[in-house]
Coordinates of C-alpha atoms and ligand atoms in Angstrom, one line a residue:
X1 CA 27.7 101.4 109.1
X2 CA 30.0 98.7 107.6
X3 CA 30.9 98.6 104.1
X4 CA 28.6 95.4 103.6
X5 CA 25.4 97.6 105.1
X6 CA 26.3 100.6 102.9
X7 CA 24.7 100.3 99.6
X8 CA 26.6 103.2 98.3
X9 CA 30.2 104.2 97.4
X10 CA 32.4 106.6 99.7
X11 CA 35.3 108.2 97.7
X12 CA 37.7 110.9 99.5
X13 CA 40.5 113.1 98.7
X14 CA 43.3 114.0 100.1
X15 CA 46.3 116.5 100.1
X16 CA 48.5 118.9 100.8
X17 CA 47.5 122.6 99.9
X18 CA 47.5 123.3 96.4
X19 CA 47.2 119.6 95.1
X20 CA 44.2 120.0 93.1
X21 CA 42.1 118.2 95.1
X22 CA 38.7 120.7 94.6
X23 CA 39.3 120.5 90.8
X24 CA 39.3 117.0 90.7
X25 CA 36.5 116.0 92.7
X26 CA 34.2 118.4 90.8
X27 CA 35.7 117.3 87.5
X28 CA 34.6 113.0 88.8
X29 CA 31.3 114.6 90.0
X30 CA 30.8 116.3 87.1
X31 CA 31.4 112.7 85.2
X32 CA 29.5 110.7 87.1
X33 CA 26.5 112.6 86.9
X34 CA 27.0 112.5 83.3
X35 CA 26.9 108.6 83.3
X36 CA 23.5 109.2 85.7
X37 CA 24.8 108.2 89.2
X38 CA 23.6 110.3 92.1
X39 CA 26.7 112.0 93.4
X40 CA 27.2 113.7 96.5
X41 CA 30.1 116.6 96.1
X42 CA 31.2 117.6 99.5
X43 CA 34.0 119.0 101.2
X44 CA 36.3 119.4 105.0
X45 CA 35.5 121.8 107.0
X46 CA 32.2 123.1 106.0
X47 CA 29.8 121.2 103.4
X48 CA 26.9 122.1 106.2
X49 CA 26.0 125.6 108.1
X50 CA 27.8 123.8 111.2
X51 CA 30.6 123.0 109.1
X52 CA 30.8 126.2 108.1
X53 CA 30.5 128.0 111.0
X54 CA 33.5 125.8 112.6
X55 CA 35.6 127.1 109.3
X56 CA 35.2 130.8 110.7
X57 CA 36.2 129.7 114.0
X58 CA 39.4 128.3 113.0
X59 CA 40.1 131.5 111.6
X60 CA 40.5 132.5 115.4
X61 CA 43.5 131.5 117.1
X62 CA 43.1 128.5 118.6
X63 CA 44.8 126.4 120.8
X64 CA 46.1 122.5 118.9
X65 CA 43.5 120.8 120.9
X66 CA 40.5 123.4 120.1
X67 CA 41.8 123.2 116.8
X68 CA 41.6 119.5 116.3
X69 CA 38.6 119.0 118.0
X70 CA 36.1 122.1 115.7
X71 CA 37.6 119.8 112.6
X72 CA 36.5 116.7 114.1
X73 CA 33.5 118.4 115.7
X74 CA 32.6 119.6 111.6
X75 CA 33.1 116.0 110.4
X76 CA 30.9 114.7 112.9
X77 CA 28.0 117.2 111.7
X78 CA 28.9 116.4 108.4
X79 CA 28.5 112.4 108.9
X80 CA 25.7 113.1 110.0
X81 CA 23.2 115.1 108.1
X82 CA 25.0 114.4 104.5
X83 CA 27.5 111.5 103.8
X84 CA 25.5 108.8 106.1
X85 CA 21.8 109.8 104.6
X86 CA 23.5 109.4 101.1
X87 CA 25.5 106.3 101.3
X88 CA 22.1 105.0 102.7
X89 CA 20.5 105.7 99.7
X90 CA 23.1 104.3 97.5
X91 CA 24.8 107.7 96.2
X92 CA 28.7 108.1 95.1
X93 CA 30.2 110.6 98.0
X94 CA 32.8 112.3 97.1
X95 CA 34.7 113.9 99.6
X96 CA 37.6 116.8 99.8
X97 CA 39.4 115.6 103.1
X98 CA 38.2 113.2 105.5
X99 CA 39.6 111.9 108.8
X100 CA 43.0 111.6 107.1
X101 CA 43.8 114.8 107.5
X102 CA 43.5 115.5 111.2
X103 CA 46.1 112.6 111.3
X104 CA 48.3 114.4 108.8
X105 CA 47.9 118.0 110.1
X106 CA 47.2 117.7 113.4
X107 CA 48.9 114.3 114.4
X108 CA 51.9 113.9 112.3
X109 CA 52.4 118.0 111.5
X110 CA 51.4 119.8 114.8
X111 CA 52.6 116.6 117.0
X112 CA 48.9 115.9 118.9
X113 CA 48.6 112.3 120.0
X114 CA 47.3 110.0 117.3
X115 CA 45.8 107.6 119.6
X116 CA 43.7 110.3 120.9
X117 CA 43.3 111.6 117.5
X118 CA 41.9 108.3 116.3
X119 CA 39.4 107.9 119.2
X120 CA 38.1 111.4 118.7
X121 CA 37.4 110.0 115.3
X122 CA 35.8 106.7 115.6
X123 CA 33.0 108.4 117.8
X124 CA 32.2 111.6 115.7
X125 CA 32.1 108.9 112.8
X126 CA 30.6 105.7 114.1
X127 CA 33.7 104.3 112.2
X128 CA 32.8 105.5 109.0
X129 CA 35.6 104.7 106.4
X130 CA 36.2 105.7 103.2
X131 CA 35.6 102.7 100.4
X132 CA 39.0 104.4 99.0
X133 CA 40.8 107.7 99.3
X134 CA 42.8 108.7 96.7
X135 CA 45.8 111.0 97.3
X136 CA 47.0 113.8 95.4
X137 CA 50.5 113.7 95.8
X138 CA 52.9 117.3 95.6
X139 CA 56.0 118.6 96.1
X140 CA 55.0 120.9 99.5
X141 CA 56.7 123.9 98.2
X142 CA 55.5 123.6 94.9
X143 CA 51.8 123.1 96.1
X144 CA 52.3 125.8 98.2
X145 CA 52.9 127.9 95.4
X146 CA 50.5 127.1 93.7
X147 CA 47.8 128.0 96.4
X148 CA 49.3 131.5 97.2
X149 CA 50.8 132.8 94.3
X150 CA 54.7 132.9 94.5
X151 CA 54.9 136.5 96.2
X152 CA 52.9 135.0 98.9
X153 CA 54.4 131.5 98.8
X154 CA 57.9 133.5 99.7
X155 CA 56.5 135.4 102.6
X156 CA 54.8 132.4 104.5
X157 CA 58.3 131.3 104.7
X158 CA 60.1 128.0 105.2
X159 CA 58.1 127.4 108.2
X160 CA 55.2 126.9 106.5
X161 CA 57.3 124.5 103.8
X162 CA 58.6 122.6 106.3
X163 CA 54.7 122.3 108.4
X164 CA 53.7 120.9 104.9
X165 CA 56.1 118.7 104.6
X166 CA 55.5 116.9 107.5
X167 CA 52.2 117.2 106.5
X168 CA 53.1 114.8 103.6
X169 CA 55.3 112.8 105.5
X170 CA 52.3 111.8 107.6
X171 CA 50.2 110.8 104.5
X172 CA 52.6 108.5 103.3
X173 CA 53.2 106.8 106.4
X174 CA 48.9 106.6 106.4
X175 CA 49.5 105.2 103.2
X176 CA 51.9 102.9 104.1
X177 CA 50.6 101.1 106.9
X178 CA 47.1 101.4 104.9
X179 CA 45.0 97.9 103.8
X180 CA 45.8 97.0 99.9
X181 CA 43.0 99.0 97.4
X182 CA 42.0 101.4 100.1
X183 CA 44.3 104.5 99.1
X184 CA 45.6 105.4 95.8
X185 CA 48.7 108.0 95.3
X186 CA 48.8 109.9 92.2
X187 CA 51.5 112.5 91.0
X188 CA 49.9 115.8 91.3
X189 CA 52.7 117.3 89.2
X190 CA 51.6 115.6 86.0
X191 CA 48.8 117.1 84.1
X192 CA 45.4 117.3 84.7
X193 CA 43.7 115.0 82.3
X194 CA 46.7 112.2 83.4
X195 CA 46.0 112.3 87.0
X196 CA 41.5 112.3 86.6
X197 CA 41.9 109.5 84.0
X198 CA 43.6 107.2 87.0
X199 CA 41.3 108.6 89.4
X200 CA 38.6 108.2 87.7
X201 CA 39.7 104.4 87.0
X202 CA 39.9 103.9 90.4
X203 CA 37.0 105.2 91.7
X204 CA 35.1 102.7 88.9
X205 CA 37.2 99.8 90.6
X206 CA 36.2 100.8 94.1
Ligands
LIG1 P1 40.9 124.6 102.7 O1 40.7 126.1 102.5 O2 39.7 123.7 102.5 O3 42.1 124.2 101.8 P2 42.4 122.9 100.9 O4 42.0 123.4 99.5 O5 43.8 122.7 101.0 O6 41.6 121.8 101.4 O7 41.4 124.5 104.1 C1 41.5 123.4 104.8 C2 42.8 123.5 105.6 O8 42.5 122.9 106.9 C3 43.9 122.8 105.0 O9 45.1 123.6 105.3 C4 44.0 121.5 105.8 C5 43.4 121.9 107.1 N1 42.8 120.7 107.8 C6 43.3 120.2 108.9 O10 44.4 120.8 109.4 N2 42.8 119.2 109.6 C7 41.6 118.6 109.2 O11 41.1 117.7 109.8 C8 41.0 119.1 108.0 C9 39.7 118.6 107.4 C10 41.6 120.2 107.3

């Protein structure tokens, strides 16, 4: 489906952990719906019982490649049997990660081919591309923090600091070699009203 056969609007977010990303997209949902569009909250992995069976397996330990392929092999189901039946409607989809993030996480973070990465990714999706994606930009350590709690933040160590950093390294190269109005980068460190009012701009633009 191209954007010119799509009658409706595909909006994602992404993220490091911690950015806010959950409490945004419910806060647009909850907006839009007020303003009497048909919206389509979803999230990565899960947001269908495939999806979220695929979330318990990645609590097993799995090897980069198993990894990489149950998120692409959720996304695929997902495409499938909720974002593609409502763009084709005309709905608003707003979505909490999208193929972004195996690039960030498992391409530019973990070190898996992104060639490979992008092929897996153009089949599961029949090229499905987000109208924009908007990016919640945050320090990692800080985000961190925020997601765990300090004690726990402290215990998961510098390793995991420095993972998420590369995490947001890879986003901002994705950002960078990205075609103009598709992503938008917004300080996740100011507040909360500041950062949906832009959003929520943008996703009117898109
Ligand atoms: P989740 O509990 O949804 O966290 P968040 O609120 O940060 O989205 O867990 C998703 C985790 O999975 C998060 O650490 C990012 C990671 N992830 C990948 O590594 N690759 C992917 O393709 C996706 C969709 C998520």
């Amino acid at each position: 489906m191209t954007a010119g056969e799509r009658r409706g609007r595909f909006i994602v977010f992404e993220g490091g952990d911690g950015a806010g990303k959950s409490t945004l997209s419910a806060a647009l949902a909850k907006r839009l719906r007020g303003a009497g569009r048909d919206v389509v909250l979803t999230r990565e992995p899960g947001g269908t019982r495939v999806g979220e069976i695929v979330r318990t397996l990645l609590r097993e330990h799995l090897a980069p490649w198993a990894e990489a392929f149950a998120f692409v092999a959720a996304r695929a189901q997902l495409v499938e049997e909720v974002i593609r039946p409502a763009l084709e409607r005309g709905a608003i989809v707003l979505c909490d990660r999208f193929v972004a993030s195996t690039y960030a996480y498992q391409g530019y973070a973990r070190g898996l081919d992104l060639g490979a990465l992008r092929a897996a990714n153009a089949a599961a999706t029949g090229g499905l591309e987000p109208n924009l994606t908007i990016y919640l930009d945050i320090d990692p350590a800080a985000g961190l923090k925020r997601k765990a709690g300090e004690d726990e933040a402290i215990r998961t160590g510098l390793e995991a600091v420095e993972f998420h950093r590369r995490v947001r390294e890879g986003y901002l190269r994705l950002i960078s070699a990205s075609a103009p109005g598709t992503w938008l980068r917004l300080d996740a460190s100011k507040p909360a009203a500041a950062v949906e009012k832009a959003a929520w701009e943008a996703i009117n633009d898109a």
